[in-house]
XYZ file of C-alpha atoms in Angstrom:
531
model
C -27.328 -15.883 140.327
C -26.898 -17.814 137.124
C -25.187 -16.212 134.156
C -28.323 -16.712 132.042
C -30.394 -14.654 134.514
C -27.769 -11.936 134.572
C -27.778 -11.741 130.790
C -31.583 -11.566 130.777
C -31.555 -8.699 133.275
C -28.891 -6.859 131.263
C -30.863 -7.428 128.063
C -34.113 -6.114 129.514
C -32.246 -3.166 131.025
C -30.745 -2.265 127.642
C -34.142 -2.563 125.976
C -35.760 -0.398 128.641
C -32.969 2.171 128.366
C -33.315 2.231 124.581
C -37.085 2.663 124.747
C -36.710 5.396 127.374
C -34.094 7.198 125.274
C -36.316 7.062 122.215
C -39.271 8.330 124.246
C -37.231 11.240 125.649
C -35.960 12.047 122.165
C -39.496 12.034 120.730
C -40.785 14.241 123.543
C -37.914 16.653 122.932
C -38.730 16.772 119.217
C -42.406 17.315 119.961
C -41.655 20.243 122.236
C -39.005 21.674 119.910
C -41.000 21.256 116.711
C -44.125 22.874 118.132
C -42.121 25.995 119.015
C -40.016 26.335 115.838
C -41.289 28.733 113.157
C -39.733 27.457 109.936
C -41.929 24.455 109.113
C -45.696 24.718 109.395
C -46.408 21.004 109.276
C -43.998 20.272 112.149
C -45.811 22.728 114.422
C -49.079 20.805 114.099
C -47.871 17.251 113.394
C -44.333 16.853 114.763
C -44.069 13.073 114.518
C -45.779 12.672 111.153
C -43.900 15.705 109.867
C -40.548 14.142 110.716
C -41.556 10.962 108.898
C -42.707 13.003 105.921
C -39.418 14.891 105.654
C -37.439 11.656 106.003
C -39.174 10.082 103.017
C -38.903 13.342 101.090
C -35.173 13.303 101.700
C -34.721 9.811 100.293
C -37.271 10.366 97.533
C -34.727 10.710 94.684
C -33.143 7.376 95.585
C -36.527 5.672 95.889
C -37.583 6.948 92.468
C -34.261 6.097 90.861
C -34.137 2.502 92.067
C -37.770 1.514 92.661
C -40.441 3.708 91.131
C -39.132 5.193 87.870
C -39.562 2.925 84.867
C -36.615 1.949 82.684
C -37.208 4.946 80.404
C -38.466 7.657 82.800
C -35.404 8.792 84.751
C -33.791 12.166 84.049
C -31.327 13.331 82.884
C -30.373 9.731 82.036
C -32.931 6.939 82.275
C -32.127 3.530 83.744
C -31.832 2.219 80.175
C -29.373 4.977 79.265
C -27.313 4.432 82.390
C -27.186 0.651 82.062
C -26.206 0.920 78.401
C -23.134 2.949 79.352
C -22.227 0.765 82.337
C -22.546 -2.512 80.429
C -20.473 -1.168 77.542
C -17.756 -0.015 79.904
C -17.679 -3.130 82.112
C -18.270 -5.904 79.615
C -17.577 -4.302 76.192
C -21.039 -5.531 75.218
C -24.154 -3.582 74.349
C -26.382 -6.451 73.264
C -30.016 -6.570 74.430
C -32.613 -9.304 74.107
C -36.232 -9.690 73.047
C -36.854 -6.213 71.636
C -36.448 -2.446 71.900
C -37.935 -0.410 74.755
C -38.182 2.649 72.527
C -41.713 4.028 72.065
C -42.072 3.747 68.297
C -45.290 5.776 68.342
C -43.331 8.858 69.427
C -41.698 11.161 66.893
C -37.990 10.793 66.320
C -35.069 10.205 63.966
C -34.198 6.849 62.433
C -31.166 5.670 60.464
C -32.149 4.658 56.942
C -30.947 1.117 56.351
C -29.716 -0.026 52.949
C -31.150 -3.101 51.236
C -27.598 -4.281 50.666
C -25.550 -3.381 53.764
C -21.770 -3.464 53.792
C -20.021 -6.629 54.845
C -17.487 -6.454 57.657
C -14.611 -6.997 55.244
C -15.889 -4.116 53.090
C -15.614 -1.561 55.888
C -12.853 1.008 55.515
C -10.990 1.384 58.795
C -7.583 1.133 60.431
C -7.187 -2.636 60.650
C -3.798 -2.606 62.361
C -4.181 -0.529 65.536
C -5.157 -2.612 68.567
C -6.277 -1.713 72.057
C -5.137 -3.655 75.122
C -7.692 -3.412 77.909
C -9.441 -5.379 80.639
C -13.099 -6.263 80.935
C -15.433 -8.252 83.138
C -17.065 -11.550 82.264
C -20.285 -12.162 84.186
C -20.201 -15.643 85.691
C -23.185 -15.608 88.024
C -25.800 -13.032 89.056
C -27.586 -14.401 92.164
C -30.473 -12.602 93.826
C -29.212 -12.308 97.409
C -25.468 -11.961 96.999
C -23.016 -9.968 94.944
C -22.661 -11.029 91.329
C -19.629 -13.123 90.451
C -17.418 -11.678 87.739
C -14.053 -12.446 86.229
C -11.699 -9.649 85.206
C -9.802 -10.657 82.079
C -7.305 -9.162 79.657
C -8.748 -8.206 76.308
C -7.225 -7.165 73.004
C -9.556 -5.453 70.591
C -9.431 -3.578 67.324
C -9.397 0.169 68.012
C -12.049 0.832 65.346
C -10.277 3.953 64.165
C -10.743 5.678 60.829
C -8.582 4.705 57.891
C -5.620 7.001 57.299
C -7.371 8.341 54.176
C -10.321 9.476 56.302
C -8.352 11.105 59.130
C -9.929 14.382 60.219
C -7.525 17.329 60.214
C -8.258 20.365 62.398
C -6.397 23.485 61.294
C -4.690 22.080 58.182
C -3.118 25.476 57.443
C -1.715 26.017 60.926
C 1.887 25.333 61.854
C 0.835 22.305 63.931
C -2.369 20.738 62.523
C -4.316 18.334 64.738
C -4.989 14.972 63.043
C -7.645 12.616 64.441
C -8.574 9.052 63.516
C -11.357 8.755 66.075
C -14.525 10.837 65.887
C -15.407 10.664 69.593
C -13.652 12.534 72.411
C -14.159 13.811 75.930
C -16.010 17.070 76.357
C -14.782 19.857 78.606
C -14.506 18.759 82.256
C -12.294 20.761 84.581
C -10.110 19.560 87.389
C -11.962 20.999 90.344
C -15.363 20.109 89.016
C -14.032 16.541 88.826
C -11.482 15.187 91.287
C -7.923 14.242 90.429
C -8.689 10.518 90.396
C -11.525 10.912 87.912
C -9.436 13.105 85.598
C -6.486 10.695 85.868
C -8.627 7.634 85.110
C -10.107 9.365 82.069
C -6.726 10.577 80.841
C -5.138 7.151 81.114
C -8.181 5.383 79.693
C -8.534 7.641 76.678
C -4.822 7.314 75.977
C -5.162 3.524 75.927
C -8.065 3.827 73.478
C -5.917 5.863 71.037
C -7.109 8.293 68.387
C -9.099 10.496 70.746
C -8.770 13.631 72.855
C -9.842 15.177 76.135
C -10.869 18.779 76.732
C -9.527 20.403 79.899
C -12.585 22.535 80.565
C -12.162 26.167 81.526
C -10.425 25.274 84.809
C -7.051 25.077 83.081
C -4.540 22.338 82.415
C -3.794 20.121 85.399
C -1.067 17.486 85.808
C -3.868 14.909 85.937
C -4.991 15.746 82.403
C -1.439 14.965 81.325
C -1.143 11.646 83.194
C -2.120 9.378 80.321
C -0.318 11.209 77.513
C -3.609 11.633 75.622
C -4.137 14.425 73.074
C -5.595 17.529 74.702
C -7.720 20.475 73.631
C -7.079 23.184 76.193
C -10.119 25.307 76.832
C -9.770 29.000 77.622
C -12.704 30.547 79.457
C -13.441 34.225 80.113
C -11.578 34.068 83.460
C -8.395 32.828 81.707
C -7.853 30.173 84.392
C -4.369 28.705 84.196
C -3.008 31.339 81.837
C -3.949 34.535 83.643
C -1.756 37.154 85.252
C -2.395 38.692 88.662
C -4.926 41.075 87.105
C -6.941 38.264 85.552
C -5.819 39.046 82.014
C -4.224 36.670 79.518
C -0.558 35.980 80.227
C 0.846 35.487 76.728
C 4.108 34.038 77.993
C 2.231 31.399 79.981
C 0.043 30.629 76.957
C 3.190 30.085 74.924
C 4.582 27.733 77.570
C 1.360 25.747 77.558
C 1.361 25.533 73.760
C 4.829 23.969 73.831
C 3.513 20.965 75.781
C 3.361 18.236 73.097
C 0.025 16.839 74.310
C -1.789 20.126 73.777
C -2.998 19.966 70.188
C -5.458 22.868 70.058
C -7.078 25.688 72.031
C -10.794 26.350 72.464
C -12.344 29.665 73.487
C -15.452 29.035 75.547
C -18.154 31.497 74.495
C -21.051 29.417 75.796
C -22.171 26.096 77.212
C -25.519 24.454 76.624
C -26.333 23.909 80.277
C -25.250 27.383 81.339
C -24.922 30.289 78.979
C -23.027 32.030 81.731
C -19.625 31.841 83.299
C -18.486 28.859 85.305
C -18.696 28.527 89.092
C -16.871 26.469 91.669
C -17.639 26.525 95.406
C -14.997 27.542 97.933
C -14.594 24.062 99.426
C -13.516 22.745 96.042
C -10.838 25.410 95.585
C -7.957 23.590 97.234
C -4.405 24.899 97.295
C -3.565 22.741 94.290
C -6.577 23.872 92.265
C -5.899 27.491 93.166
C -2.331 27.103 91.914
C -3.468 25.525 88.636
C -6.143 28.169 88.034
C -3.980 30.977 89.428
C -6.600 32.185 91.920
C -6.907 32.464 95.703
C -7.536 29.176 97.557
C -10.709 28.348 99.494
C -12.721 31.140 97.905
C -15.623 30.612 95.506
C -14.673 31.548 91.980
C -16.821 32.613 89.059
C -15.881 33.440 85.528
C -17.680 36.167 83.556
C -20.373 35.109 81.107
C -18.193 36.391 78.266
C -14.677 37.616 77.595
C -14.848 41.282 78.686
C -12.650 42.421 75.796
C -14.604 40.474 73.155
C -17.924 42.146 72.368
C -18.339 41.469 68.645
C -17.349 39.040 65.903
C -14.483 41.204 64.729
C -12.759 41.319 68.124
C -13.351 37.569 68.555
C -11.749 36.659 65.237
C -8.814 38.989 65.816
C -8.251 37.308 69.187
C -8.385 33.894 67.511
C -5.808 35.011 64.939
C -3.504 36.329 67.640
C -3.616 33.076 69.647
C -3.131 30.970 66.514
C -0.108 33.024 65.428
C 1.313 33.010 68.938
C 1.021 29.244 69.452
C 1.044 27.805 65.938
C -1.856 25.525 66.902
C -5.513 25.361 65.853
C -7.958 27.584 67.706
C -11.694 26.990 67.970
C -14.728 28.334 69.773
C -17.420 26.667 71.855
C -20.873 28.132 71.278
C -24.565 27.644 71.974
C -27.117 28.335 69.234
C -30.147 30.366 70.269
C -31.891 31.096 66.965
C -31.778 30.915 63.183
C -29.461 33.928 62.890
C -27.119 33.124 65.811
C -24.029 32.492 63.649
C -24.959 34.660 60.661
C -22.555 37.435 61.546
C -19.676 35.042 62.240
C -20.105 33.182 58.934
C -20.344 36.440 56.984
C -17.208 37.816 58.633
C -15.316 34.606 57.891
C -16.218 34.884 54.216
C -15.301 38.565 53.947
C -11.986 38.455 55.838
C -10.734 34.881 55.566
C -10.365 34.882 59.354
C -12.135 32.771 61.930
C -11.920 29.603 64.021
C -10.411 26.301 62.896
C -13.201 24.395 64.614
C -16.542 25.133 66.243
C -17.798 23.116 69.191
C -21.573 23.384 69.314
C -23.150 22.426 72.632
C -26.825 21.559 72.914
C -29.054 22.807 75.694
C -29.462 19.232 76.953
C -25.767 19.096 77.867
C -24.533 18.732 81.424
C -22.659 20.877 83.910
C -21.199 20.796 87.376
C -23.320 23.724 88.527
C -25.892 25.969 86.894
C -29.230 27.676 87.488
C -32.562 25.998 86.737
C -33.768 28.758 84.420
C -30.608 28.494 82.310
C -30.272 24.727 82.270
C -33.924 24.246 81.213
C -34.751 27.070 78.838
C -31.753 28.927 77.405
C -30.123 27.545 74.246
C -31.443 25.108 71.638
C -30.948 21.332 71.856
C -28.294 19.852 69.591
C -30.573 18.429 66.862
C -32.160 21.853 66.392
C -28.951 23.854 66.733
C -26.569 21.807 64.572
C -28.517 22.187 61.284
C -28.638 25.957 61.828
C -24.862 26.126 62.203
C -24.141 23.877 59.208
C -26.673 25.591 56.931
C -25.397 29.068 57.813
C -21.759 28.127 57.184
C -22.725 26.553 53.860
C -24.716 29.635 52.894
C -21.548 31.748 53.115
C -19.286 29.099 51.601
C -17.087 28.642 54.682
C -18.232 25.216 55.904
C -15.122 23.476 54.564
C -12.839 25.799 56.536
C -13.948 24.575 59.945
C -14.498 21.267 61.657
C -17.638 20.933 63.766
C -17.686 19.138 67.134
C -21.192 18.389 68.442
C -22.179 17.623 72.031
C -25.371 17.011 73.971
C -26.232 13.505 75.283
C -24.589 11.748 72.319
C -23.714 8.568 74.172
C -24.906 5.857 71.739
C -23.742 4.979 68.206
C -27.122 5.766 66.628
C -27.279 9.213 68.241
C -23.778 9.905 66.995
C -24.650 8.707 63.481
C -27.596 11.128 63.359
C -25.525 14.214 64.238
C -22.766 13.152 61.831
C -25.429 13.035 59.123
C -26.562 16.503 60.204
C -23.094 17.820 59.463
C -20.894 17.287 62.517
C -17.368 15.978 61.978
C -16.664 14.972 65.573
C -18.546 14.352 68.818
C -17.878 15.289 72.459
C -19.139 13.269 75.424
C -18.934 14.297 79.091
C -21.472 12.597 81.368
C -21.142 9.291 79.551
C -17.478 9.224 80.496
C -18.332 10.283 84.052
C -20.573 7.228 84.339
C -17.730 4.985 83.148
C -15.597 6.081 86.096
C -18.347 5.573 88.665
C -20.971 8.341 88.493
C -24.375 7.118 89.748
C -26.366 10.311 89.038
C -26.815 11.558 92.600
C -26.990 15.069 91.085
C -24.590 16.456 93.688
C -21.861 17.643 91.327
C -22.112 21.194 92.685
C -21.836 20.202 96.360
C -18.432 18.463 96.610
C -20.310 15.556 98.254
C -20.209 13.100 95.336
C -20.478 9.732 97.150
C -18.533 7.828 94.483
C -15.550 10.195 94.331
C -16.074 11.510 90.784
C -17.274 15.114 91.082
C -15.462 15.947 94.304
C -12.051 17.034 95.520
C -12.621 15.516 98.979
C -9.742 13.035 99.517
C -11.892 10.709 101.616
C -14.707 10.514 99.086
C -12.238 10.056 96.242
C -11.021 6.812 97.817
C -14.078 5.179 96.241
C -12.596 5.650 92.762
C -9.949 3.090 91.831
C -8.008 4.498 88.881
C -6.528 1.186 87.722
C -10.018 -0.278 87.340
C -12.016 2.699 86.096
C -9.558 3.664 83.337
C -10.360 0.416 81.546
C -14.055 1.186 81.710
C -13.401 4.462 79.865
C -11.463 2.535 77.192
C -14.181 -0.074 76.800
C -16.995 2.455 76.493
C -15.181 4.407 73.794
C -14.121 1.361 71.773
C -17.643 -0.082 72.010
C -19.047 3.227 70.740
C -16.686 3.232 67.771
C -17.509 -0.389 66.965
C -21.224 0.380 67.135
C -20.783 3.405 64.893
C -19.158 1.222 62.241
C -21.998 -1.282 62.690
C -24.602 1.426 62.035
C -22.561 2.653 59.054
C -22.587 -0.829 57.543
C -26.369 -1.053 58.009
C -26.723 2.281 56.180
C -24.669 0.958 53.272
C -21.563 3.098 53.789
C -18.061 1.850 54.529
C -17.109 4.504 57.103
C -18.957 6.839 59.501
C -17.301 9.827 57.809
C -19.741 9.281 54.926
C -22.956 9.841 56.849
C -25.111 12.377 54.972
C -28.650 13.753 55.409
C -30.060 11.150 53.010
C -29.141 8.454 55.552
C -31.574 9.768 58.182
C -35.380 9.817 58.248
C -37.702 11.605 60.665
C -41.040 10.122 61.718
C -43.636 12.387 63.325
C -46.220 11.346 65.916
C -48.723 10.531 63.138
C -46.359 8.128 61.412
C -45.547 10.454 58.511
C -41.927 10.136 57.371
C -39.696 12.965 56.136
C -36.072 12.749 55.053
C -33.472 14.813 56.862
C -32.637 16.332 53.474
C -36.103 17.903 53.307
C -35.901 19.123 56.898
C -32.573 20.819 56.208
C -34.004 22.372 53.044
C -36.787 23.923 55.146
C -34.239 25.247 57.635
C -32.204 26.710 54.767
C -35.257 28.661 53.546
C -35.680 30.213 56.996
C -32.018 31.191 57.175
C -31.747 32.545 53.619
C-alpha cells in the first residue's frame, strides 16, 4: 500500500475518532446536565446552555476589546487606559483631530488666561534631569506585531523650584521636603507582587522628587529596592510593627523610623473604595508576606475597620503625638469624607489644643482597591471633588489649614484632573491604579483572586514572570514625568508660573444647561453649609 493511502486512512481515522469523542462528550454533558440541579437552563437546554455560559464567561473581554466605546469602559475607559499606556511607553500624550469629551455634559474646566506664560517664564527646577528609556513607534501593521525601537532618553524632571518645595511637618525633627506634587498611593506588598512593587520603587526613584506609600501591609524589602522616599502606612492591624498580640510594637516602630528612606508615617482611618479594614486571601499570604506583616502564613487576614483603641478625635491626636515624638518624623492620617461635618470635630480639636496630623490624605469614593464589597465600593464615601472642598473649607473655618498638607486621591491620572484638585486646595496628589497600568495592568478586575494574568496583583511566581522589572520601571518614570510636564503646561495656559499657584479662580464649572459658575462661588456655597 502506498504511503499516501496510509496517510489518508490515518487522517480519516483521526477525524472519525475526534468526531466520535466529541459526540460521546456531548452525550455525557446532555445526560449530566439534565440531572444536575444547580442550573435551570442546563436542565432544559444542555447544549445551548453550555454555549450561553461560555459567552457569558468571556463577556468582560468581549466588551472591553470589541463592544465598549472609547469612553464607556469602567473603572477606566479605553481612552483613559490608552492615555496612561502611551504616556508610559512613549512619553507622549498628544492626540489628533479633537477631544472625545462630551462637552454637553456638566464638568470642570481650567480657566485659560488671555496671556499665558511662556516656557521660559515658568518657575521650576531647571537643573535636575531624568535618565530613562522609551519606545519610538516605527511601524504599526494590521496583521503583525508593531515595530518599536527602545531608546535612551534624558528629560527634564519637571520638579518644583526650590522656593516652592512642599514641606510636610516643618516643626518635626525630620521634616519631609518634596519638589514633586505627584506620588504613589498606598499599595501593599501582598496585594501587589514583589516584581510590581520593585518596578515601581525603582521607577519612582529614577523620576526623583516623589514618594511611594507602603499601604497597610507593612514595609517590604521591595519597597526599599529603588531608594525612593517612603510614607509608611500603619493600618488598624499594625502589620509589620505589631507584637504577638497584634498591638503596636514601639521598638519595631522606632527601628522602622531609623530607615533613611522612611520620611513619614500615615495612619489609615479609611479608604475610599472600602471604609473597612483590609483583606488578603490565604493563597496570597506566603511565608515572606507573613514574615513582613508578622502574621501566620497561608491564612486569610483581615484588619479591623478602625484602630480598636482610637474611638474619638482626642485619642487619635494623642496617638499621633506619641508616634511623632517617638520617631521624630511627620505623621498624617488617611480619611474618607462622608458629609459636611465629617472633619468638624478634628479641625476644632486642632485649633483648641495645637495637636493634630502633619498631613491629611483624603481618598475619594472612586478610588481603587485590591478587594472590597460592592455596597462599600459603590455607595459609601464621597467622591474626591465633593469631599476635598469640605475638608479644605472646614480647616480654614477653624484657622488650621496652614498647619497641614493635603494629599488628594481618586482617579487623578491626568494633568487637568490634578490641576482641578490643586485649585480646590490639595497640596499633593496620590495615584495608584495609574501606576499599576504602567507596570502592566490590563484591568481584568482580578486583583482579589491572585490570578492576575500579567503578574501585577499576584504573588504567584509563575504569573509574575510576565512582569519584566527592567522594562516596566521605565514606564513608571515616563508616566510620572509626562504628568509633571503636562501639569506645567496647564499652569502656563492658566497664566501661572507653577502648579503650586492654582487657586479656585482658575477653575470654572459648567452645568448640563451650559451655565458657568466659578469654583470660588461653589466653595462659597459649601462654606455656608459648613458654617
